[in-house]
Short mmCIF file of C-alpha atoms in Angstrom, two decimals:
data_model
loop_
_atom_site.label_atom_id
_atom_site.label_comp_id
_atom_site.label_asym_id
_atom_site.label_seq_id
_atom_site.Cartn_x
_atom_site.Cartn_y
_atom_site.Cartn_z
CA UNK C 7 -141.95 -70.44 -81.70
CA UNK C 8 -144.46 -68.72 -79.35
CA UNK C 9 -143.44 -66.73 -76.25
CA UNK C 10 -146.01 -66.40 -73.56
CA UNK C 11 -147.26 -69.63 -74.85
CA UNK C 12 -149.01 -71.15 -71.80
CA UNK C 13 -152.16 -69.06 -71.71
CA UNK C 14 -154.15 -66.31 -73.56
CA UNK C 15 -153.30 -65.19 -76.95
CA UNK C 16 -150.10 -67.22 -76.89
CA UNK C 17 -151.93 -70.53 -76.14
CA UNK C 18 -154.72 -69.75 -78.72
CA UNK C 19 -151.81 -69.26 -81.22
CA UNK C 20 -150.16 -72.59 -80.34
CA UNK C 21 -153.55 -74.43 -80.81
CA UNK C 22 -154.16 -72.96 -84.25
CA UNK C 23 -150.57 -73.55 -85.35
CA UNK C 24 -150.75 -77.17 -83.97
CA UNK C 25 -153.91 -77.69 -85.97
CA UNK C 26 -152.06 -76.40 -89.12
CA UNK C 27 -149.42 -79.09 -88.58
CA UNK C 28 -146.63 -76.91 -87.40
CA UNK C 29 -143.89 -78.10 -85.08
CA UNK C 30 -143.92 -75.79 -82.00
CA UNK C 31 -141.49 -74.39 -79.52
CA UNK C 32 -143.47 -73.03 -76.58
CA UNK C 33 -141.66 -70.45 -74.17
CA UNK C 34 -143.03 -69.12 -71.09
CA UNK C 35 -142.01 -68.07 -67.50
CA UNK C 36 -140.73 -70.63 -64.98
CA UNK C 37 -143.69 -72.47 -63.33
CA UNK C 38 -146.11 -71.98 -66.22
CA UNK C 39 -148.86 -74.56 -66.61
CA UNK C 40 -148.16 -76.50 -69.72
CA UNK C 41 -151.27 -78.64 -69.51
CA UNK C 42 -153.18 -77.03 -72.25
CA UNK C 43 -150.24 -76.52 -74.56
CA UNK C 44 -149.65 -80.37 -74.49
CA UNK C 45 -153.27 -80.93 -75.30
CA UNK C 46 -153.01 -78.61 -78.45
CA UNK C 47 -151.76 -81.76 -80.34
CA UNK C 48 -148.66 -80.38 -81.98
CA UNK C 49 -146.82 -82.91 -84.16
CA UNK C 50 -143.80 -82.14 -82.17
CA UNK C 51 -143.52 -79.91 -79.23
CA UNK C 52 -140.52 -78.32 -77.37
CA UNK C 53 -141.33 -76.56 -74.01
CA UNK C 54 -138.85 -74.04 -72.66
CA UNK C 55 -139.09 -72.11 -69.50
CA UNK C 56 -137.30 -68.74 -69.08
CA UNK C 57 -137.54 -64.98 -68.90
CA UNK C 58 -138.39 -63.17 -72.13
CA UNK C 59 -136.32 -60.13 -70.88
CA UNK C 60 -133.16 -62.24 -70.42
CA UNK C 61 -130.64 -62.43 -73.29
CA UNK C 62 -129.10 -65.55 -71.79
CA UNK C 63 -132.49 -67.28 -71.75
CA UNK C 64 -133.06 -66.29 -75.38
CA UNK C 65 -129.68 -67.67 -76.37
CA UNK C 66 -130.64 -70.94 -74.53
CA UNK C 67 -134.05 -70.93 -76.14
CA UNK C 68 -132.64 -70.64 -79.61
CA UNK C 69 -129.94 -73.09 -78.99
CA UNK C 70 -132.44 -75.70 -77.99
CA UNK C 71 -134.79 -75.01 -80.84
CA UNK C 72 -131.97 -75.36 -83.35
CA UNK C 73 -130.78 -78.63 -81.83
CA UNK C 74 -134.18 -80.14 -81.89
CA UNK C 75 -135.51 -78.74 -85.15
CA UNK C 76 -132.64 -77.51 -87.14
CA UNK C 77 -134.39 -74.32 -88.02
CA UNK C 78 -136.79 -71.54 -87.09
CA UNK C 79 -139.41 -70.32 -89.57
CA UNK C 80 -141.97 -68.45 -87.48
CA UNK C 81 -141.50 -66.36 -84.32
CA UNK C 82 -144.46 -64.88 -82.27
CA UNK C 83 -143.33 -62.46 -79.86
CA UNK C 84 -146.28 -62.40 -77.46
CA UNK C 85 -145.09 -62.59 -73.90
CA UNK C 86 -146.01 -59.45 -71.90
CA UNK C 87 -147.31 -58.11 -68.64
CA UNK C 88 -149.88 -55.15 -68.01
CA UNK C 89 -148.12 -53.46 -65.06
CA UNK C 90 -149.95 -50.91 -62.85
CA UNK C 91 -153.15 -49.22 -63.49
CA UNK C 92 -153.01 -45.66 -62.16
CA UNK C 93 -152.52 -42.07 -63.07
CA UNK C 94 -149.33 -41.14 -64.90
CA UNK C 95 -148.25 -38.87 -61.99
CA UNK C 96 -148.57 -41.83 -59.39
CA UNK C 97 -147.06 -44.59 -61.76
CA UNK C 98 -144.33 -46.37 -59.81
CA UNK C 99 -140.91 -46.11 -61.45
CA UNK C 100 -140.00 -49.71 -60.66
CA UNK C 101 -143.14 -51.09 -62.33
CA UNK C 102 -142.56 -48.93 -65.27
CA UNK C 103 -139.00 -50.38 -65.71
CA UNK C 104 -140.23 -53.85 -65.26
CA UNK C 105 -143.00 -53.57 -67.88
CA UNK C 106 -140.44 -52.06 -70.32
CA UNK C 107 -138.07 -54.98 -69.56
CA UNK C 108 -140.49 -57.61 -70.39
CA UNK C 109 -142.71 -56.09 -73.08
CA UNK C 110 -140.12 -53.93 -75.01
CA UNK C 111 -136.77 -55.50 -74.20
CA UNK C 112 -138.28 -58.99 -74.63
CA UNK C 113 -139.50 -58.21 -78.16
CA UNK C 114 -136.03 -56.62 -78.93
CA UNK C 115 -134.39 -59.81 -77.82
CA UNK C 116 -136.78 -61.96 -79.73
CA UNK C 117 -136.21 -59.85 -82.85
CA UNK C 118 -132.38 -59.94 -82.39
CA UNK C 119 -132.01 -63.79 -81.67
CA UNK C 120 -134.83 -64.83 -84.01
CA UNK C 121 -133.53 -63.03 -86.92
CA UNK C 122 -130.07 -64.56 -86.37
CA UNK C 123 -131.75 -68.03 -86.39
CA UNK C 124 -133.61 -67.22 -89.69
CA UNK C 125 -130.63 -65.62 -91.53
CA UNK C 126 -130.16 -67.19 -94.76
CA UNK C 127 -133.48 -68.99 -94.78
CA UNK C 128 -136.03 -66.21 -94.31
CA UNK C 129 -139.14 -66.50 -92.05
CA UNK C 130 -141.90 -64.52 -90.40
CA UNK C 131 -141.91 -62.68 -87.08
CA UNK C 132 -145.20 -61.51 -85.65
CA UNK C 133 -145.04 -59.11 -82.63
CA UNK C 134 -148.02 -58.75 -80.32
CA UNK C 135 -148.56 -55.05 -79.64
CA UNK C 136 -151.90 -53.49 -78.73
CA UNK C 137 -154.24 -50.68 -79.57
CA UNK C 138 -152.42 -48.93 -76.82
CA UNK C 139 -149.44 -49.08 -79.05
CA UNK C 140 -151.04 -47.10 -81.74
CA UNK C 141 -153.05 -44.65 -79.47
CA UNK C 142 -152.88 -43.05 -76.05
CA UNK C 143 -155.15 -44.76 -73.59
CA UNK C 144 -155.19 -43.79 -70.01
CA UNK C 145 -153.83 -45.09 -66.68
CA UNK C 146 -151.40 -47.69 -68.19
CA UNK C 147 -148.18 -45.63 -68.85
CA UNK C 148 -145.76 -48.59 -68.77
CA UNK C 149 -147.99 -50.83 -71.01
CA UNK C 150 -148.55 -47.96 -73.57
CA UNK C 151 -144.99 -47.01 -73.71
CA UNK C 152 -143.87 -50.56 -74.20
CA UNK C 153 -146.52 -51.32 -76.79
CA UNK C 154 -145.51 -48.16 -78.79
CA UNK C 155 -141.84 -49.52 -78.61
CA UNK C 156 -143.15 -52.78 -80.15
CA UNK C 157 -144.71 -51.05 -83.12
CA UNK C 158 -141.55 -49.01 -83.66
CA UNK C 159 -139.24 -52.05 -83.59
CA UNK C 160 -141.52 -53.84 -85.87
CA UNK C 161 -141.16 -51.19 -88.57
CA UNK C 162 -137.34 -50.75 -88.01
CA UNK C 163 -136.88 -54.62 -88.24
CA UNK C 164 -139.13 -54.93 -91.19
CA UNK C 165 -136.88 -52.53 -93.16
CA UNK C 166 -133.51 -54.01 -91.96
CA UNK C 167 -134.38 -57.68 -92.39
CA UNK C 168 -136.34 -57.55 -95.66
CA UNK C 169 -133.06 -58.35 -97.65
CA UNK C 170 -132.82 -61.48 -95.55
CA UNK C 171 -136.34 -62.52 -96.61
CA UNK C 172 -137.62 -62.04 -93.03
CA UNK C 173 -140.91 -60.45 -92.71
CA UNK C 174 -141.83 -58.54 -89.48
CA UNK C 175 -145.51 -57.46 -88.63
CA UNK C 176 -147.36 -56.50 -85.43
CA UNK C 177 -150.86 -57.18 -84.35
CA UNK C 178 -152.59 -54.56 -82.22
CA UNK C 179 -155.60 -56.13 -80.31
CA UNK C 180 -158.18 -54.33 -78.27
CA UNK C 181 -158.96 -55.75 -74.85
CA UNK C 182 -159.32 -59.55 -75.20
CA UNK C 183 -160.86 -62.20 -73.13
CA UNK C 184 -157.77 -63.30 -71.36
CA UNK C 185 -156.60 -63.64 -67.87
CA UNK C 186 -154.56 -60.42 -68.22
CA UNK C 187 -157.76 -58.46 -69.07
CA UNK C 188 -159.67 -60.12 -66.22
CA UNK C 189 -156.87 -59.37 -63.81
CA UNK C 190 -157.01 -55.66 -64.91
CA UNK C 191 -160.74 -55.78 -64.17
CA UNK C 192 -160.22 -57.26 -60.75
CA UNK C 193 -157.77 -54.59 -59.74
CA UNK C 194 -160.73 -52.09 -59.87
CA UNK C 195 -163.42 -51.56 -57.26
CA UNK C 196 -166.02 -52.48 -59.83
CA UNK C 197 -165.00 -54.98 -62.48
CA UNK C 198 -168.38 -55.05 -64.03
CA UNK C 199 -168.17 -51.22 -64.51
CA UNK C 200 -164.73 -51.53 -66.03
CA UNK C 201 -165.92 -54.06 -68.53
CA UNK C 202 -169.04 -52.07 -69.46
CA UNK C 203 -166.84 -48.92 -70.01
CA UNK C 204 -164.31 -50.75 -72.11
CA UNK C 205 -166.85 -52.55 -74.38
CA UNK C 206 -169.11 -49.42 -74.71
CA UNK C 207 -166.39 -47.68 -76.84
CA UNK C 208 -165.79 -50.80 -79.09
CA UNK C 209 -168.38 -50.69 -81.98
CA UNK C 210 -168.72 -54.53 -82.02
CA UNK C 211 -169.67 -54.13 -78.34
CA UNK C 212 -167.46 -56.84 -76.74
CA UNK C 213 -163.90 -58.07 -76.08
CA UNK C 214 -161.96 -59.98 -78.67
CA UNK C 215 -161.59 -63.68 -78.13
CA UNK C 216 -157.97 -65.02 -78.04
CA UNK C 217 -158.67 -67.33 -80.93
CA UNK C 218 -159.63 -64.20 -83.14
CA UNK C 219 -156.23 -62.60 -82.49
CA UNK C 220 -154.55 -66.01 -83.23
CA UNK C 221 -156.35 -66.08 -86.66
CA UNK C 222 -154.57 -62.94 -87.68
CA UNK C 223 -151.26 -64.09 -86.26
CA UNK C 224 -151.47 -67.30 -88.18
CA UNK C 225 -152.21 -65.42 -91.37
CA UNK C 226 -149.15 -63.11 -90.87
CA UNK C 227 -147.10 -66.16 -90.13
CA UNK C 228 -148.08 -67.87 -93.35
CA UNK C 229 -147.27 -67.36 -97.04
CA UNK C 230 -150.71 -66.00 -97.47
CA UNK C 231 -149.31 -62.70 -96.35
CA UNK C 232 -146.03 -63.10 -98.29
CA UNK C 233 -146.03 -59.34 -99.53
CA UNK C 234 -146.82 -57.97 -96.05
CA UNK C 235 -144.04 -56.59 -93.78
CA UNK C 236 -143.68 -53.50 -91.56
CA UNK C 237 -147.51 -53.35 -90.68
CA UNK C 238 -149.12 -52.78 -87.28
CA UNK C 239 -152.61 -54.08 -87.81
CA UNK C 240 -155.51 -53.13 -85.35
CA UNK C 241 -157.81 -56.07 -84.58
CA UNK C 242 -160.12 -54.14 -82.30
CA UNK C 243 -163.83 -54.48 -83.18
CA UNK C 244 -163.82 -51.04 -84.76
CA UNK C 245 -162.31 -49.35 -81.85
CA UNK C 246 -159.85 -47.07 -83.82
CA UNK C 247 -162.51 -46.32 -86.42
CA UNK C 248 -164.95 -44.96 -83.96
#
């Protein structure tokens, strides 16, 4: 199961999981464009539309999943929004609340309902955080707060769910070539300057590709990472090493 599956890192993850032969549940907001998800070539595909921040939608999602497939083995909590880009003292209260609702509450609900479905069988949950979830950053108060929450919940869930054979890890990407990043650039007066400033501090000198993040997600979802749980792994071109 992949949330935020219709584009960006979620779509790249669906593609790689489909290539690995996995049956896929793709979850995204109402009105999402499912065209590329359908082209991924999953052996079996279930598309569900809903709100990652809604408990009722998560209950419906898991019910549909279990009715179709009978089990859930892997959950990728990827759905998220960026929110406003502005100084902390100007950050709108309502946007902060909405970012936390989607990015933090959405992961909480995924962990809660996903773990219930995996109980007694085991499984792997991968949460998509950010380098903003293990550092400070600037001008994205809601995003940074929500992604720190994701890392904290990853560690808590890993310790609570280990006895059930459920592993929980997080990936922490630097800026990635996705529509979310491009939208953040467009909100500035000089998108090219924003890109130059962000890539300048990354030792590898570029944004990540969504497929590169999906590589790590697939590893954490698989038995190749069977002794890994509670980690929050930077995948950042050396940003946090610099």
